Coordinates of C-alpha atoms in Angstrom, one line a residue:
Chain W
M11 CA 0.0 0.0 0.0
R12 CA 2.7 2.3 1.0
N13 CA 4.7 1.4 -2.1
F14 CA 1.7 2.2 -4.2
S15 CA 1.3 5.7 -2.8
N16 CA 5.0 6.3 -3.4
Y17 CA 4.6 5.2 -7.0
N18 CA 1.6 7.5 -7.3
L19 CA 3.6 10.4 -6.1
L20 CA 6.3 9.7 -8.5
L21 CA 3.9 9.5 -11.4
T22 CA 2.3 12.8 -10.5
C23 CA 5.7 14.4 -10.3
T24 CA 6.8 13.1 -13.7
L25 CA 3.5 14.2 -15.2
A26 CA 3.9 17.7 -13.7
L27 CA 7.5 17.9 -14.9
L28 CA 6.4 16.8 -18.4
L29 CA 3.7 19.5 -18.5
W30 CA 5.9 22.2 -17.1
A31 CA 9.0 21.4 -19.2
P32 CA 8.0 22.9 -22.6
V33 CA 7.3 26.2 -21.0
A34 CA 10.5 26.3 -18.8
S35 CA 13.1 25.2 -21.2
G36 CA 12.7 25.5 -25.0
S37 CA 15.4 24.7 -27.4
T38 CA 18.5 27.0 -27.7
L39 CA 19.4 28.6 -31.0
K40 CA 23.0 29.7 -31.4
V41 CA 24.1 32.6 -33.4
C42 CA 27.8 33.2 -34.4
K43 CA 30.0 33.6 -37.5
T44 CA 30.2 29.8 -38.1
C45 CA 26.9 28.7 -36.7
V46 CA 23.7 27.6 -38.5
F47 CA 22.4 31.2 -37.9
T48 CA 24.7 34.1 -38.7
S49 CA 22.1 36.8 -38.0
V50 CA 20.1 37.6 -34.9
K51 CA 17.1 38.5 -37.0
Q52 CA 17.1 35.0 -38.7
A53 CA 17.4 33.2 -35.4
V54 CA 14.6 35.3 -33.8
Q55 CA 12.3 34.5 -36.8
K56 CA 13.0 30.8 -36.6
A57 CA 12.7 30.4 -32.9
G58 CA 9.6 29.0 -31.3
A59 CA 7.8 30.4 -28.2
G60 CA 10.0 29.9 -25.1
D61 CA 13.2 29.3 -26.9
T62 CA 16.5 30.9 -26.1
V63 CA 18.6 32.7 -28.7
L64 CA 22.3 32.6 -27.7
V65 CA 24.4 35.2 -29.6
N66 CA 28.1 34.9 -29.5
G67 CA 30.6 37.8 -29.7
G68 CA 31.1 39.7 -32.9
I69 CA 29.5 42.6 -34.8
Y70 CA 26.1 42.1 -36.3
K71 CA 25.0 44.8 -38.8
E72 CA 21.3 44.6 -38.3
S73 CA 18.2 46.6 -37.4
K74 CA 14.4 46.2 -37.3
I75 CA 14.6 43.0 -35.3
E76 CA 11.0 42.2 -34.3
I77 CA 10.4 39.8 -31.4
K78 CA 6.8 38.4 -31.8
K79 CA 6.9 35.5 -29.3
P80 CA 8.2 34.9 -25.8
L81 CA 12.0 34.6 -26.2
T82 CA 15.2 34.9 -24.2
L83 CA 17.9 36.7 -26.1
I84 CA 21.3 36.3 -24.5
G85 CA 24.6 37.8 -25.6
Q86 CA 27.8 36.0 -24.8
N87 CA 31.2 37.6 -25.1
N88 CA 29.6 41.0 -25.7
P89 CA 28.1 40.8 -29.2
V90 CA 27.4 44.1 -30.9
I91 CA 24.3 44.8 -32.8
D92 CA 25.0 47.8 -35.0
G93 CA 22.0 49.5 -36.7
N94 CA 24.3 51.6 -38.9
F95 CA 21.7 54.4 -38.6
T96 CA 19.0 52.5 -40.5
G97 CA 16.2 52.5 -37.9
Q98 CA 15.1 51.0 -34.6
L99 CA 17.1 48.0 -33.5
I100 CA 14.9 45.7 -31.4
T101 CA 11.1 45.9 -31.2
V102 CA 9.4 43.7 -28.7
L103 CA 5.8 42.7 -29.6
A104 CA 5.4 39.7 -27.2
D105 CA 5.2 39.1 -23.5
H106 CA 7.9 37.3 -21.4
V107 CA 10.9 38.6 -23.3
T108 CA 14.4 38.9 -21.9
I109 CA 17.2 40.8 -23.6
Q110 CA 20.6 40.5 -21.8
G111 CA 24.3 41.2 -22.4
F112 CA 24.3 43.0 -25.8
T113 CA 25.9 46.2 -27.0
L114 CA 23.4 48.1 -29.2
Q115 CA 24.5 51.0 -31.2
N116 CA 23.9 53.6 -33.9
V117 CA 20.3 54.5 -34.2
A118 CA 19.5 57.6 -36.3
T119 CA 17.8 60.7 -35.0
S120 CA 14.3 61.0 -36.6
Y121 CA 12.0 63.9 -35.8
T122 CA 8.9 62.0 -37.0
R123 CA 9.7 58.6 -35.4
D124 CA 10.9 58.1 -31.9
D125 CA 13.3 55.3 -32.7
A126 CA 15.0 53.4 -29.9
A127 CA 17.6 50.7 -29.4
I128 CA 15.0 48.6 -27.6
R129 CA 11.3 49.5 -27.8
V130 CA 8.5 47.6 -26.1
M131 CA 4.8 48.2 -27.1
G132 CA 1.9 47.1 -25.0
R133 CA 3.6 44.1 -23.3
N134 CA 4.2 42.6 -19.9
N135 CA 7.0 40.7 -18.1
I136 CA 9.9 42.2 -20.0
R137 CA 13.5 42.0 -18.6
I138 CA 16.3 44.2 -20.0
R139 CA 19.6 43.5 -18.2
G140 CA 23.2 44.3 -18.6
N141 CA 23.2 45.9 -22.0
T142 CA 25.3 48.7 -23.3
I143 CA 23.5 51.2 -25.5
L144 CA 25.5 53.8 -27.5
K145 CA 24.7 56.5 -30.0
T146 CA 21.0 56.1 -30.1
Y147 CA 18.0 58.5 -30.3
Y148 CA 16.0 56.9 -27.5
G149 CA 17.7 54.2 -25.5
I150 CA 15.0 52.0 -23.9
Y151 CA 11.5 53.0 -24.8
M152 CA 8.5 51.3 -23.1
Q153 CA 4.9 52.2 -23.9
N154 CA 1.6 50.9 -22.5
S155 CA 3.4 48.0 -20.8
E156 CA 3.6 46.5 -17.3
K157 CA 5.9 44.4 -15.1
V158 CA 9.2 45.5 -16.6
E159 CA 12.7 45.1 -15.2
I160 CA 15.5 47.4 -16.5
K161 CA 18.6 46.5 -14.7
D162 CA 22.4 47.3 -14.9
N163 CA 22.3 48.8 -18.3
V164 CA 24.6 51.6 -19.6
V165 CA 23.1 54.1 -21.9
V166 CA 25.4 56.8 -23.4
G167 CA 24.2 59.5 -25.8
E168 CA 26.2 62.2 -27.4
N169 CA 25.5 65.7 -26.2
A170 CA 28.9 67.4 -26.8
D171 CA 27.0 70.5 -27.8
K172 CA 24.3 71.1 -25.2
T173 CA 22.2 73.3 -27.4
E174 CA 21.6 70.5 -29.9
S175 CA 18.3 69.0 -29.0
S176 CA 18.3 66.0 -31.3
L177 CA 18.4 63.7 -28.3
G178 CA 15.8 61.4 -27.0
N179 CA 15.6 60.1 -23.4
A180 CA 17.9 57.3 -22.2
I181 CA 15.1 55.3 -20.5
H182 CA 11.7 56.4 -21.5
L183 CA 8.5 55.1 -19.9
Y184 CA 5.0 56.1 -21.2
Y185 CA 1.9 54.6 -19.6
T186 CA 3.8 51.7 -18.1
D187 CA 3.3 50.3 -14.6
E188 CA 5.2 48.2 -12.1
V189 CA 8.6 49.0 -13.4
N190 CA 11.9 48.3 -11.6
I191 CA 14.8 50.4 -12.8
T192 CA 17.9 49.5 -10.9
G193 CA 21.6 50.0 -11.2
N194 CA 21.7 51.7 -14.6
N195 CA 24.2 54.3 -15.7
V196 CA 22.6 56.8 -18.1
Q197 CA 24.2 59.9 -19.6
G198 CA 24.3 62.3 -22.5
H199 CA 20.6 62.3 -23.3
R200 CA 17.7 64.7 -23.0
D201 CA 16.4 63.1 -19.8
G202 CA 18.2 60.3 -18.1
I203 CA 15.1 58.5 -16.9
Y204 CA 11.7 59.8 -17.9
L205 CA 8.4 58.5 -16.4
E206 CA 5.1 59.8 -18.0
V207 CA 1.9 58.3 -16.4
V208 CA 3.8 55.5 -14.6
K209 CA 2.5 54.0 -11.4
N210 CA 3.9 51.7 -8.7
S211 CA 7.5 51.8 -9.8
Q212 CA 10.9 51.9 -8.3
V213 CA 14.0 53.7 -9.4
H214 CA 17.0 52.5 -7.3
R215 CA 20.8 53.0 -7.3
N216 CA 21.1 54.5 -10.8
T217 CA 23.6 57.1 -11.8
S218 CA 22.3 59.8 -14.1
H219 CA 24.6 62.5 -15.3
K220 CA 25.5 65.0 -18.0
N221 CA 22.0 64.9 -19.4
M222 CA 20.7 68.0 -21.2
R223 CA 17.4 68.4 -19.3
Y224 CA 16.8 66.3 -16.3
G225 CA 18.5 63.3 -14.6
L226 CA 15.1 61.9 -13.6
H227 CA 11.7 63.3 -14.7
F228 CA 8.2 62.5 -13.4
M229 CA 5.1 63.6 -15.1
F230 CA 1.6 62.6 -13.9
S231 CA 3.2 59.5 -12.2
D232 CA 1.8 58.7 -8.8
G233 CA 2.9 56.3 -6.2
N234 CA 6.5 55.8 -7.2
T235 CA 9.7 55.6 -5.2
Y236 CA 13.3 56.6 -6.0
T237 CA 16.2 55.9 -3.6
Y238 CA 20.0 55.7 -3.5
N239 CA 20.4 57.4 -6.9
T240 CA 23.1 59.9 -7.9
F241 CA 22.1 62.9 -10.2
R242 CA 25.2 64.8 -11.2
N243 CA 25.9 67.6 -13.6
N244 CA 22.5 67.6 -15.4
G245 CA 20.6 70.5 -16.8
A246 CA 18.6 70.0 -13.6
G247 CA 18.8 67.0 -11.3
V248 CA 15.3 65.8 -10.9
A249 CA 11.9 67.2 -11.9
V250 CA 8.8 65.9 -10.2
M251 CA 5.7 67.4 -11.7
Y252 CA 1.9 67.0 -11.4
T253 CA 2.2 64.0 -9.2
R254 CA 1.3 62.7 -5.8
N255 CA 2.7 60.1 -3.3
V256 CA 6.3 60.1 -4.3
R257 CA 9.0 58.8 -2.0
M258 CA 12.4 60.4 -2.5
E259 CA 15.1 59.0 -0.2
H260 CA 18.9 58.7 0.1
N261 CA 19.6 60.3 -3.2
T262 CA 22.5 62.6 -4.0
F263 CA 21.9 65.7 -6.1
E264 CA 25.1 67.5 -7.0
D265 CA 26.8 69.9 -9.4
N266 CA 23.6 70.9 -11.2
W267 CA 24.8 74.4 -12.1
G268 CA 23.4 76.9 -14.6
A269 CA 21.1 79.9 -14.8
A270 CA 18.0 77.7 -15.1
S271 CA 19.3 74.8 -13.0
Y272 CA 17.8 73.0 -10.0
G273 CA 18.8 70.1 -7.9
L274 CA 15.2 69.2 -7.5
L275 CA 12.3 70.9 -9.2
L276 CA 8.9 70.3 -7.6
K277 CA 5.8 71.6 -9.4
E278 CA 2.3 70.6 -8.2
I279 CA 3.4 67.7 -6.0
N280 CA 1.3 66.5 -3.0
N281 CA 1.7 64.1 -0.2
S282 CA 5.3 63.1 -0.7
H283 CA 8.4 62.4 1.4
I284 CA 11.9 63.8 0.9
Y285 CA 14.1 62.0 3.4
N286 CA 17.9 61.6 3.9
N287 CA 19.0 63.2 0.6
V288 CA 22.2 65.2 0.0
F289 CA 22.0 68.4 -2.0
R290 CA 25.5 69.6 -2.8
R291 CA 26.7 72.5 -5.1
N292 CA 23.5 73.1 -7.0
T293 CA 22.3 76.6 -8.2
T294 CA 19.0 76.0 -6.4
A295 CA 18.8 72.8 -4.3
I296 CA 15.0 72.6 -4.2
H297 CA 12.7 74.9 -6.2
M298 CA 9.0 74.4 -5.1
E299 CA 5.9 75.7 -6.7
S300 CA 2.2 74.8 -6.0
S301 CA 3.4 71.9 -3.8
S302 CA 1.6 70.9 -0.6
Q303 CA 1.9 68.4 2.3
L304 CA 5.5 67.5 1.7
D305 CA 7.6 66.1 4.5
I306 CA 11.2 67.2 4.1
R307 CA 13.4 65.7 6.7
N308 CA 17.0 64.7 7.5
N309 CA 18.5 66.2 4.4
D310 CA 21.8 67.9 4.0
F311 CA 21.9 71.2 2.0
A312 CA 25.5 72.1 1.5
R313 CA 27.2 74.8 -0.6
N314 CA 24.2 75.6 -2.9
G315 CA 23.4 79.0 -4.3
W316 CA 19.8 78.8 -2.9
A317 CA 19.0 75.8 -0.6
I318 CA 15.2 76.2 -0.9
K319 CA 13.1 78.5 -3.1
L320 CA 9.7 78.2 -1.5
M321 CA 7.1 80.0 -3.6
T322 CA 4.0 81.3 -1.9
T323 CA 1.9 78.8 -3.8
C324 CA 3.2 76.1 -1.5
I325 CA 1.3 75.2 1.6
E326 CA 1.5 72.8 4.6
D327 CA 5.0 71.7 3.8
T328 CA 7.2 70.6 6.8
F329 CA 11.0 71.0 7.1
R330 CA 12.5 69.2 10.0
L331 CA 16.0 68.1 11.1
N332 CA 17.7 69.3 8.0
N333 CA 21.3 70.7 7.9
F334 CA 21.8 74.0 6.1
T335 CA 25.5 74.7 5.6
G336 CA 27.5 77.0 3.3
N337 CA 24.6 78.0 1.2
S338 CA 24.5 81.6 -0.2
F339 CA 20.8 81.8 0.6
D340 CA 19.1 79.2 2.9
V341 CA 15.5 80.0 2.1
S342 CA 14.1 82.4 -0.4
T343 CA 10.4 83.2 -1.2
N344 CA 8.4 85.6 -3.4
G345 CA 5.8 87.0 -1.0
K346 CA 4.8 87.7 2.6
S347 CA 2.2 84.9 3.2
Q348 CA 3.5 81.6 4.5
Y349 CA 1.7 78.4 5.5
N350 CA 4.7 76.1 5.9
H351 CA 6.4 74.8 9.0
F352 CA 10.1 74.8 9.9
E353 CA 11.3 73.0 13.1
N354 CA 14.6 71.8 14.6
N355 CA 16.8 72.4 11.6
Y356 CA 20.4 73.2 11.9
W357 CA 21.3 76.6 10.3
E358 CA 25.0 77.4 10.0
K359 CA 24.1 81.2 9.8
Y360 CA 22.3 81.1 13.2
T361 CA 23.9 83.4 15.7
G362 CA 21.7 82.8 18.7
Y363 CA 22.5 81.2 22.0
D364 CA 21.3 78.3 24.2
L365 CA 21.3 79.4 27.9
D366 CA 19.0 76.6 29.0
R367 CA 21.2 73.9 27.4
D368 CA 18.5 72.0 25.7
N369 CA 20.5 72.0 22.4
T370 CA 17.9 74.3 20.7
G371 CA 18.5 78.0 20.3
D372 CA 16.6 80.3 22.7
V373 CA 15.8 82.8 20.0
P374 CA 13.9 81.9 16.8
Y375 CA 15.7 81.9 13.5
R376 CA 14.3 83.5 10.3
P377 CA 16.0 81.8 7.4
V378 CA 14.8 84.3 4.8
S379 CA 17.0 87.4 4.7
L380 CA 15.8 90.7 3.4
Y381 CA 18.5 90.5 0.8
A382 CA 17.1 87.1 -0.5
M383 CA 13.7 88.8 -0.9
L384 CA 15.4 91.6 -2.8
V385 CA 17.2 89.3 -5.1
E386 CA 14.0 87.4 -5.8
Q387 CA 12.4 90.7 -7.0
V388 CA 15.5 92.2 -8.7
P389 CA 17.8 89.5 -9.8
P390 CA 20.7 91.8 -10.8
A391 CA 20.9 92.9 -7.1
V392 CA 22.9 89.6 -6.6
M393 CA 26.0 91.6 -7.5
L394 CA 25.8 93.3 -4.1
M395 CA 26.3 90.0 -2.2
R396 CA 28.5 90.3 0.8
S397 CA 28.7 94.1 0.6
F398 CA 28.6 96.1 3.8
M399 CA 25.3 97.8 3.1
V400 CA 23.6 94.4 2.5
D401 CA 24.9 93.1 5.8
L402 CA 23.7 96.2 7.6
M403 CA 20.3 95.9 6.0
D404 CA 20.0 92.2 6.9
N405 CA 20.9 92.9 10.5
M406 CA 18.4 95.7 10.8
E407 CA 15.7 93.4 9.4
K408 CA 16.6 90.8 12.0
V409 CA 16.0 93.2 14.8
L410 CA 12.9 94.8 13.3
P411 CA 11.3 92.4 10.7
S412 CA 9.2 94.3 8.2
I413 CA 9.7 92.8 4.7
I414 CA 10.5 89.2 5.4
P415 CA 7.6 86.8 5.9
E416 CA 6.6 86.8 9.6
Q417 CA 5.5 83.2 9.8
L418 CA 8.5 81.7 8.0
V419 CA 10.5 81.0 11.1
D420 CA 12.3 78.1 12.9
E421 CA 11.2 78.5 16.5
R422 CA 13.6 75.8 17.8
P423 CA 16.7 75.9 15.6
L424 CA 19.3 73.3 16.6
M425 CA 22.7 74.4 18.0
K426 CA 24.7 71.5 16.5
R427 CA 24.9 70.0 13.1
I428 CA 22.9 66.8 12.8
D429 CA 25.1 63.9 12.2
H430 CA 23.5 61.9 9.3
D431 CA 26.8 60.2 8.8
N432 CA 25.7 56.8 10.1
D433 CA 23.2 56.7 7.2
R434 CA 25.9 57.9 4.8
K435 CA 28.3 55.1 5.7
L436 CA 25.5 52.6 5.1
V437 CA 25.0 54.1 1.7
Q438 CA 28.7 53.7 0.9
V439 CA 28.6 50.1 1.8
L440 CA 25.5 49.4 -0.2
R441 CA 27.1 51.0 -3.3
Chain V
M15 CA 26.9 123.4 -38.2
K16 CA 27.7 122.1 -34.7
K17 CA 24.0 122.1 -33.9
S18 CA 23.0 120.0 -36.8
V19 CA 25.8 117.5 -36.0
E20 CA 24.3 117.2 -32.4
Y21 CA 20.9 116.9 -33.9
L22 CA 22.0 114.1 -36.3
T23 CA 23.8 112.2 -33.5
G24 CA 20.7 112.5 -31.3
L25 CA 18.5 111.2 -34.1
L26 CA 20.9 108.3 -34.8
L27 CA 21.0 107.4 -31.1
L28 CA 17.2 107.5 -31.0
L29 CA 17.0 105.2 -34.1
L30 CA 19.5 102.8 -32.5
L31 CA 17.4 102.7 -29.3
L32 CA 14.2 102.1 -31.3
A33 CA 16.0 99.3 -33.2
G34 CA 17.0 97.9 -29.9
C35 CA 13.4 97.4 -28.8
K36 CA 12.1 96.1 -32.1
V37 CA 9.2 93.8 -31.5
E38 CA 10.1 90.6 -33.2
P39 CA 10.2 86.8 -32.5
K40 CA 13.4 85.7 -30.7
P41 CA 15.1 82.3 -31.3
I42 CA 14.4 79.8 -28.5
A43 CA 17.5 78.8 -26.6
Y44 CA 16.8 75.0 -26.4
G45 CA 18.2 73.5 -23.3
A46 CA 18.7 76.8 -21.5
A47 CA 15.3 78.6 -21.6
N48 CA 12.6 77.8 -19.0
C49 CA 8.9 77.4 -19.8
A50 CA 7.0 80.5 -18.5
H51 CA 4.1 78.4 -17.5
C52 CA 5.4 75.0 -16.1
S53 CA 9.0 76.0 -15.3
M54 CA 10.4 73.1 -17.3
T55 CA 13.5 73.4 -19.4
V56 CA 12.5 73.9 -23.1
A57 CA 14.4 71.0 -24.7
D58 CA 12.4 69.5 -27.6
N59 CA 12.7 71.6 -30.8
R60 CA 9.6 69.9 -32.3
Y61 CA 7.3 71.4 -29.7
G62 CA 8.7 74.8 -28.5
A63 CA 6.3 77.8 -28.4
E64 CA 6.8 81.5 -27.8
L65 CA 4.8 84.6 -26.9
V66 CA 6.2 88.1 -27.7
N67 CA 4.3 90.9 -26.0
D68 CA 3.7 94.4 -27.3
K69 CA 6.9 95.7 -25.7
G70 CA 9.0 93.0 -27.4
K71 CA 9.6 90.8 -24.4
A72 CA 9.6 87.1 -25.3
Y73 CA 8.2 84.3 -23.1
F74 CA 9.2 80.7 -24.0
F75 CA 7.1 77.6 -23.6
D76 CA 8.0 73.9 -24.0
S77 CA 4.8 73.1 -25.8
A78 CA 1.7 74.5 -27.5
E79 CA -0.5 73.4 -24.5
C80 CA 1.7 75.4 -22.1
L81 CA 1.3 78.5 -24.3
A82 CA -2.4 77.9 -24.4
A83 CA -2.6 77.4 -20.6
Y84 CA -0.6 80.6 -20.0
I85 CA -3.1 82.6 -22.2
N86 CA -6.1 81.0 -20.5
E87 CA -4.8 82.1 -17.2
Q88 CA -3.9 85.6 -18.3
P89 CA -6.2 86.5 -21.3
E90 CA -4.9 90.1 -21.4
Q91 CA -1.4 88.8 -22.2
G92 CA -2.9 86.9 -25.2
Q93 CA -4.7 89.9 -26.5
K94 CA -1.8 92.2 -26.1
A95 CA 0.7 89.7 -27.7
A96 CA 2.5 90.9 -30.8
F97 CA 3.3 87.3 -31.7
L98 CA 1.9 83.9 -30.7
L99 CA 4.2 81.2 -32.1
V100 CA 4.4 77.5 -32.2
T101 CA 6.9 75.1 -33.8
D102 CA 6.1 73.4 -37.1
Y103 CA 6.6 69.7 -36.2
A104 CA 7.6 69.0 -39.9
R105 CA 10.4 71.5 -39.6
P106 CA 11.9 71.3 -36.1
G107 CA 13.0 74.7 -34.7
Q108 CA 10.9 76.7 -37.2
L109 CA 8.3 79.0 -35.5
V110 CA 5.0 79.7 -37.2
D111 CA 1.9 81.8 -36.2
A112 CA -0.2 79.8 -33.7
R113 CA -3.4 81.4 -34.9
A114 CA -2.8 80.1 -38.5
A115 CA -1.4 76.7 -37.6
Y116 CA -3.1 73.3 -37.6
F117 CA -2.9 71.1 -34.5
L118 CA -3.2 67.4 -34.8
Q119 CA -4.3 65.8 -31.5
S120 CA -3.4 62.2 -31.7
E121 CA -2.5 59.6 -29.0
A122 CA 0.2 58.3 -31.3
L123 CA 2.1 61.5 -31.0
P124 CA 2.8 62.3 -27.3
S125 CA 3.7 66.0 -26.7
P126 CA 5.7 67.2 -23.7
M127 CA 2.8 68.2 -21.5
G128 CA 0.4 65.3 -22.1
M129 CA -2.2 66.9 -24.4
N130 CA -0.9 65.1 -27.5
L131 CA -0.8 68.3 -29.6
T132 CA 1.4 68.5 -32.7
A133 CA 1.5 71.8 -34.5
L134 CA 1.8 71.9 -38.3
A135 CA 2.1 74.9 -40.6
D136 CA 0.0 73.7 -43.5
A137 CA -3.3 71.8 -43.9
A138 CA -1.9 69.2 -46.4
T139 CA 0.7 67.9 -44.0
A140 CA -1.8 67.9 -41.1
G141 CA -4.2 65.9 -43.2
K142 CA -1.5 63.4 -44.3
M143 CA -0.4 62.9 -40.7
Q144 CA -3.9 62.5 -39.5
Q145 CA -4.4 59.7 -42.0
E146 CA -1.2 58.1 -40.7
H147 CA -1.7 58.5 -37.0
G148 CA -5.4 59.1 -36.5
G149 CA -6.8 61.7 -34.1
Q150 CA -8.4 65.1 -34.9
V151 CA -7.2 68.4 -36.3
L152 CA -7.9 71.5 -34.3
D153 CA -7.4 75.2 -34.8
W154 CA -5.9 77.5 -32.2
D155 CA -9.2 78.5 -30.6
Q156 CA -10.2 74.9 -30.3
V157 CA -6.7 74.2 -28.7
L158 CA -7.4 77.0 -26.1
L159 CA -10.8 75.4 -25.3
A160 CA -9.3 71.9 -25.1
V161 CA -6.6 73.0 -22.8
R162 CA -9.1 74.9 -20.6
N163 CA -11.3 71.8 -20.3
D164 CA -8.3 69.4 -20.1
E165 CA -9.6 67.3 -22.9
K166 CA -6.8 65.0 -24.0
L167 CA -9.0 63.7 -26.9
Q168 CA -12.7 64.2 -27.7

């Protein structure tokens, strides 16, 4: 009896395996100079659903490769697919497709077609891993898709001349949900990573630099998270616009310099978190317009032109436990009314005292200086920075506030710089 | 003699000053200019737009819908404007009169601010592109209305 049940179990397992097997492991088609297939396109056309196409090293001069069934495309020894400026390289028109380990290059700029190295249209369960994409218009372009993984890719565009706008985005997502973008290095495009109407997605540990417009750009994309990314030397670091429920944590925004440049641009953002970020050497670290109910906490603002430009259209935003060091202006605004809350921040420019030894200053600190208000109204007045008259004016205003917003005040400024270094070290290890 | 020289120099200076404030369209500095409505950097030279007011001051926009939204918010700016310009999609970087342009609204052609508006200078191209991509062709007044009502497609 017992034997019989064992036998039964074995039979069930074998049957299950037999049923499962065709889906899990199809046949493998090899592509190389001396193989049956010498072109990727041929192999992709001949392959059946669930097959693997294994491409060996070498240069394949091909474009317009269309994947119409579930396939795994794997490159070994770094094969190069060179489009020779003849059109889009790989178009994915099936679910469950993996593209891994290729170098894809030379896609022409077209003003009427948004050609990309890899384009996915209306599909799900797509994985794009470890590819290098060079000299393309758009790099990876996803539209109307879901459940996508874009991991460890390098996308490099050419923007030697920054005024030339014949550049698409490195990673472009349009109406695509549940995307995981991790560990990519993108540069030299219009936007590094662009999300338009994207939901429930993560952007982790990417480096986005030297892009003409934004390192990362959100439009109408609710409920997303971006953490541990570095945005360096872009037109502006990150722009988050017309969106709600965004988590922004542990990112570094640095060296985003220029007349129209921001570390982080917030326009019509609601209910979002900005925690543990570093803003270093940006023209304006955060520029905020029409944004409400933001929690801005534990960030470092160091050596920026303006740390925060808080327009009067912003309401119910909270700034807590942030460090403000070495900024030319800590906070600037464009009007008298203020409905935001500042508490327990460290302000390097604070000159108050702490007689009761509770580590918070006994006199409130007003981070907006009269001169900051003046520069907001009359930008050329910036040439008077650090002059005697400006210092005199600012000090008078401190004693008798008249022009600076009355409510914009930190009632309990901290006496000591907050040590966020424990977090920082963790970041280093994780990188 | 001296008087007439002074007079002439004065006249010349005046002319120079007048020439300095000539009311005319200005080229859009792509990648450097910020949109006057949404603050975004104007980067895509297929979609840029511009308003030049009666005093010759130019405002730049990253898309036709931003120009429309700006005028909807401040109608007097639209009425006073010396030029309302949008970019001809068929000739990137070329500005044309917005009031005379054709706007193809098609989901196949996403524009920077999500209204799917593509401006074209002539009716023939607009018709051809409509056949190719679908959607509807609007004039400038219909664009203003669509932006006011936030109608992505009718």
